[in-house]
PDB file of C-alpha atoms in Angstrom:
ATOM      1  CA  MET A   1     116.029  36.667  57.467  1.00 54.00           C
ATOM      2  CA  ARG A   2     119.316  34.730  57.668  1.00 61.00           C
ATOM      3  CA  ILE A   3     117.904  31.304  57.255  1.00 57.00           C
ATOM      4  CA  SER A   4     115.922  32.385  54.420  1.00 51.00           C
ATOM      5  CA  THR A   5     118.585  33.930  52.859  1.00 47.00           C
ATOM      6  CA  ILE A   6     120.962  30.659  53.242  1.00 44.00           C
ATOM      7  CA  LEU A   7     118.356  28.157  51.401  1.00 38.00           C
ATOM      8  CA  ALA A   8     117.866  30.439  48.911  1.00 45.00           C
ATOM      9  CA  LEU A   9     121.544  30.248  47.881  1.00 41.00           C
ATOM     10  CA  PHE A  10     121.884  26.784  48.615  1.00 41.00           C
ATOM     11  CA  PHE A  11     119.184  25.908  45.681  1.00 39.00           C
ATOM     12  CA  LEU A  12     120.535  28.488  43.541  1.00 39.00           C
ATOM     13  CA  LEU A  13     123.857  27.128  43.639  1.00 40.00           C
ATOM     14  CA  ALA A  14     122.473  23.731  43.403  1.00 42.00           C
ATOM     15  CA  ALA A  15     120.872  24.496  40.393  1.00 41.00           C
ATOM     16  CA  CYS A  16     124.406  25.055  38.941  1.00 41.00           C
ATOM     17  CA  PRO A  17     126.469  22.829  37.149  1.00 41.00           C
ATOM     18  CA  MET A  18     129.961  22.583  39.043  1.00 39.00           C
ATOM     19  CA  PRO A  19     132.990  23.521  36.653  1.00 36.00           C
ATOM     20  CA  GLY A  20     133.565  20.230  33.908  1.00 37.00           C
ATOM     21  CA  GLN A  21     129.951  19.044  34.722  1.00 38.00           C
ATOM     22  CA  ALA A  22     128.335  19.105  31.154  1.00 40.00           C
ATOM     23  CA  ARG A  23     124.386  20.563  30.832  1.00 41.00           C
ATOM     24  CA  ASP A  24     121.855  19.181  29.351  1.00 50.00           C
ATOM     25  CA  ALA A  25     124.022  16.956  26.473  1.00 60.00           C
ATOM     26  CA  GLY A  26     120.322  16.687  24.218  1.00 56.00           C
ATOM     27  CA  ALA A  27     117.079  18.172  24.550  1.00 54.00           C
ATOM     28  CA  VAL A  28     113.993  15.037  25.194  1.00 50.00           C
ATOM     29  CA  GLY A  29     113.520  13.916  21.359  1.00 62.00           C
ATOM     30  CA  GLN A  30     115.768  15.274  19.946  1.00 86.00           C
ATOM     31  CA  ALA A  31     117.723  12.170  18.235  1.00 91.00           C
ATOM     32  CA  TYR A  32     121.210  11.364  17.255  1.00 96.00           C
ATOM     33  CA  GLN A  33     123.732   9.865  15.019  1.00 96.00           C
ATOM     34  CA  PHE A  34     126.183   7.549  16.581  1.00 97.00           C
ATOM     35  CA  LYS A  35     129.865   7.532  15.858  1.00 97.00           C
ATOM     36  CA  PHE A  36     131.945   5.881  18.299  1.00 97.00           C
ATOM     37  CA  VAL A  37     136.138   5.544  17.662  1.00 97.00           C
ATOM     38  CA  ASN A  38     138.373   3.721  19.637  1.00 97.00           C
ATOM     39  CA  GLN A  39     141.202   5.272  20.860  1.00 96.00           C
ATOM     40  CA  GLY A  40     141.430   3.430  24.647  1.00 85.00           C
ATOM     41  CA  GLY A  41     142.284  -0.539  24.490  1.00 85.00           C
ATOM     42  CA  ASP A  42     143.286  -3.588  22.294  1.00 88.00           C
ATOM     43  CA  ASP A  43     140.585  -5.885  23.829  1.00 90.00           C
ATOM     44  CA  VAL A  44     138.696  -5.722  20.509  1.00 94.00           C
ATOM     45  CA  ASP A  45     135.903  -7.871  22.284  1.00 93.00           C
ATOM     46  CA  GLY A  46     134.857  -6.347  24.919  1.00 93.00           C
ATOM     47  CA  ILE A  47     134.853  -2.779  22.989  1.00 96.00           C
ATOM     48  CA  ALA A  48     132.919  -3.773  20.633  1.00 97.00           C
ATOM     49  CA  MET A  49     130.074  -4.844  23.377  1.00 96.00           C
ATOM     50  CA  LEU A  50     130.918  -2.393  25.199  1.00 97.00           C
ATOM     51  CA  GLU A  51     130.259  -0.246  21.657  1.00 97.00           C
ATOM     52  CA  GLN A  52     126.859  -2.299  21.106  1.00 98.00           C
ATOM     53  CA  LYS A  53     125.386  -1.403  24.935  1.00 97.00           C
ATOM     54  CA  MET A  54     126.040   2.115  24.048  1.00 97.00           C
ATOM     55  CA  LYS A  55     124.191   1.996  20.551  1.00 97.00           C
ATOM     56  CA  ARG A  56     121.098  -0.404  22.121  1.00 97.00           C
ATOM     57  CA  ARG A  57     120.320   1.754  25.318  1.00 97.00           C
ATOM     58  CA  LEU A  58     120.782   5.204  23.416  1.00 96.00           C
ATOM     59  CA  SER A  59     118.572   3.732  20.922  1.00 95.00           C
ATOM     60  CA  GLU A  60     115.947   2.857  23.600  1.00 95.00           C
ATOM     61  CA  ALA A  61     116.880   6.243  24.999  1.00 93.00           C
ATOM     62  CA  GLY A  62     115.183   7.786  21.699  1.00 93.00           C
ATOM     63  CA  LEU A  63     118.436   9.856  21.180  1.00 95.00           C
ATOM     64  CA  LEU A  64     118.951   7.510  18.177  1.00 95.00           C
ATOM     65  CA  ASP A  65     118.292   8.183  14.605  1.00 94.00           C
ATOM     66  CA  ALA A  66     119.981   7.368  11.444  1.00 90.00           C
ATOM     67  CA  GLY A  67     118.776  10.558   9.538  1.00 91.00           C
ATOM     68  CA  ALA A  68     119.791  12.081  12.387  1.00 92.00           C
ATOM     69  CA  ALA A  69     121.721  15.775  11.583  1.00 91.00           C
ATOM     70  CA  GLY A  70     123.452  15.666  14.531  1.00 94.00           C
ATOM     71  CA  VAL A  71     126.212  13.210  16.348  1.00 97.00           C
ATOM     72  CA  ILE A  72     126.576  11.795  19.598  1.00 97.00           C
ATOM     73  CA  ASP A  73     130.385  11.505  19.316  1.00 98.00           C
ATOM     74  CA  VAL A  74     131.895   8.533  21.897  1.00 98.00           C
ATOM     75  CA  THR A  75     135.602   8.811  21.567  1.00 98.00           C
ATOM     76  CA  LEU A  76     137.318   5.326  24.055  1.00 98.00           C
ATOM     77  CA  GLN A  77     140.230   7.197  25.954  1.00 97.00           C
ATOM     78  CA  HIS A  78     141.215   4.651  28.047  1.00 95.00           C
ATOM     79  CA  TYR A  79     139.683   0.594  28.292  1.00 93.00           C
ATOM     80  CA  TYR A  80     141.083  -1.760  30.667  1.00 89.00           C
ATOM     81  CA  MET A  81     139.121  -4.777  32.295  1.00 84.00           C
ATOM     82  CA  ARG A  82     141.466  -6.972  34.593  1.00 70.00           C
ATOM     83  CA  SER A  83     140.917 -11.236  33.700  1.00 65.00           C
ATOM     84  CA  GLY A  84     138.208 -13.098  35.380  1.00 60.00           C
ATOM     85  CA  GLY A  85     141.306 -15.346  37.158  1.00 53.00           C
ATOM     86  CA  ALA A  86     143.289 -12.210  38.532  1.00 52.00           C
ATOM     87  CA  ARG A  87     140.625 -10.842  39.845  1.00 55.00           C
ATOM     88  CA  ALA A  88     139.802 -13.715  41.699  1.00 51.00           C
ATOM     89  CA  TRP A  89     143.944 -14.752  42.829  1.00 55.00           C
ATOM     90  CA  ALA A  90     145.187 -10.946  43.170  1.00 53.00           C
ATOM     91  CA  GLY A  91     141.462  -9.366  44.237  1.00 55.00           C
ATOM     92  CA  ILE A  92     142.865  -5.311  44.515  1.00 53.00           C
ATOM     93  CA  MET A  93     145.863  -6.221  44.098  1.00 53.00           C
ATOM     94  CA  SER A  94     145.778  -6.407  39.963  1.00 57.00           C
ATOM     95  CA  GLY A  95     144.477  -3.233  39.167  1.00 62.00           C
ATOM     96  CA  ARG A  96     141.719  -1.717  38.719  1.00 74.00           C
ATOM     97  CA  ASP A  97     138.970  -2.077  36.078  1.00 83.00           C
ATOM     98  CA  LYS A  98     138.757   1.535  33.654  1.00 91.00           C
ATOM     99  CA  ILE A  99     136.668   2.600  31.665  1.00 95.00           C
ATOM    100  CA  VAL A 100     136.812   6.559  30.557  1.00 97.00           C
ATOM    101  CA  SER A 101     135.022   8.451  27.171  1.00 97.00           C
ATOM    102  CA  GLN A 102     134.948  11.658  25.780  1.00 98.00           C
ATOM    103  CA  VAL A 103     131.998  12.508  24.456  1.00 97.00           C
ATOM    104  CA  ARG A 104     130.756  15.252  22.424  1.00 97.00           C
ATOM    105  CA  VAL A 105     127.194  16.120  21.033  1.00 96.00           C
ATOM    106  CA  LEU A 106     127.169  18.132  18.144  1.00 96.00           C
ATOM    107  CA  GLY A 107     124.385  19.654  16.833  1.00 94.00           C
ATOM    108  CA  ALA A 108     122.981  19.538  12.868  1.00 92.00           C
ATOM    109  CA  ASP A 109     125.082  22.282  12.014  1.00 93.00           C
ATOM    110  CA  GLY A 110     127.937  21.316  13.456  1.00 92.00           C
ATOM    111  CA  ALA A 111     128.760  23.069  16.321  1.00 95.00           C
ATOM    112  CA  GLU A 112     129.135  21.641  19.474  1.00 95.00           C
ATOM    113  CA  LEU A 113     125.810  21.583  22.351  1.00 93.00           C
ATOM    114  CA  SER A 114     127.829  19.539  25.029  1.00 94.00           C
ATOM    115  CA  SER A 115     130.749  18.225  25.969  1.00 96.00           C
ATOM    116  CA  PHE A 116     131.816  15.903  28.760  1.00 97.00           C
ATOM    117  CA  THR A 117     134.092  12.828  29.910  1.00 97.00           C
ATOM    118  CA  VAL A 118     132.942   9.703  31.831  1.00 97.00           C
ATOM    119  CA  LYS A 119     135.132   7.657  34.112  1.00 97.00           C
ATOM    120  CA  SER A 120     134.207   4.035  35.557  1.00 94.00           C
ATOM    121  CA  THR A 121     136.001   2.538  37.843  1.00 89.00           C
ATOM    122  CA  ASN A 122     136.216  -0.620  39.631  1.00 82.00           C
ATOM    123  CA  ILE A 123     139.150  -1.492  41.877  1.00 68.00           C
ATOM    124  CA  THR A 124     137.314  -4.765  43.860  1.00 66.00           C
ATOM    125  CA  ALA A 125     137.552  -8.182  43.734  1.00 54.00           C
ATOM    126  CA  PHE A 126     133.972  -8.243  43.287  1.00 61.00           C
ATOM    127  CA  GLY A 127     131.541  -6.917  39.713  1.00 66.00           C
ATOM    128  CA  SER A 128     132.061  -8.286  36.500  1.00 76.00           C
ATOM    129  CA  ALA A 129     133.606  -6.674  33.002  1.00 78.00           C
ATOM    130  CA  GLU A 130     129.614  -6.231  31.823  1.00 86.00           C
ATOM    131  CA  GLY A 131     128.535  -4.851  34.729  1.00 88.00           C
ATOM    132  CA  LEU A 132     131.389  -1.776  34.503  1.00 90.00           C
ATOM    133  CA  MET A 133     130.451  -1.662  31.003  1.00 94.00           C
ATOM    134  CA  ASP A 134     126.658  -1.180  31.785  1.00 95.00           C
ATOM    135  CA  LYS A 135     127.454   1.597  34.390  1.00 95.00           C
ATOM    136  CA  HIS A 136     129.507   3.181  31.800  1.00 96.00           C
ATOM    137  CA  VAL A 137     126.341   3.198  30.024  1.00 97.00           C
ATOM    138  CA  ASP A 138     124.277   4.752  32.511  1.00 96.00           C
ATOM    139  CA  GLU A 139     126.834   7.585  33.348  1.00 96.00           C
ATOM    140  CA  LEU A 140     126.252   8.487  29.714  1.00 96.00           C
ATOM    141  CA  LEU A 141     122.911   8.459  29.908  1.00 95.00           C
ATOM    142  CA  SER A 142     122.870  10.534  32.388  1.00 94.00           C
ATOM    143  CA  HIS A 143     123.945  13.733  31.231  1.00 93.00           C
ATOM    144  CA  PHE A 144     120.633  13.160  28.317  1.00 88.00           C
ATOM    145  CA  ASP A 145     117.573  14.715  29.699  1.00 68.00           C
ATOM    146  CA  LYS A 146     115.346  12.566  30.454  1.00 52.00           C
TER     147      LYS A 146
END
């Protein structure tokens, strides 16, 4: 009796989102427009690459349609990438690569369906800016239904 109660409680808690965690951001088959705003960095080329990766991957996932009424609104809040030289010479002493995006999913009526923050970091001397961008987009996509 006691074990079954504990198991039932465990499965109930596992199904609930944790505080600050978004529930499903979008429904299967639902498409949105894409809006991207940079408030987090001055690396124009790197940020443009990140935006294109987001667009491409969201599109491949079937989440984007230019004629859709809903919007996936991404605000880049922080973008910092160490140079390859700094990474090679100083490693973790050169700081950490970091990308932070605030994502809001808006329905056709403009109502917020979901809101979540995606934070991706790399403190090691290994990896690349492009690898961290891919990780960031993967984390963003994980908030949508498959």
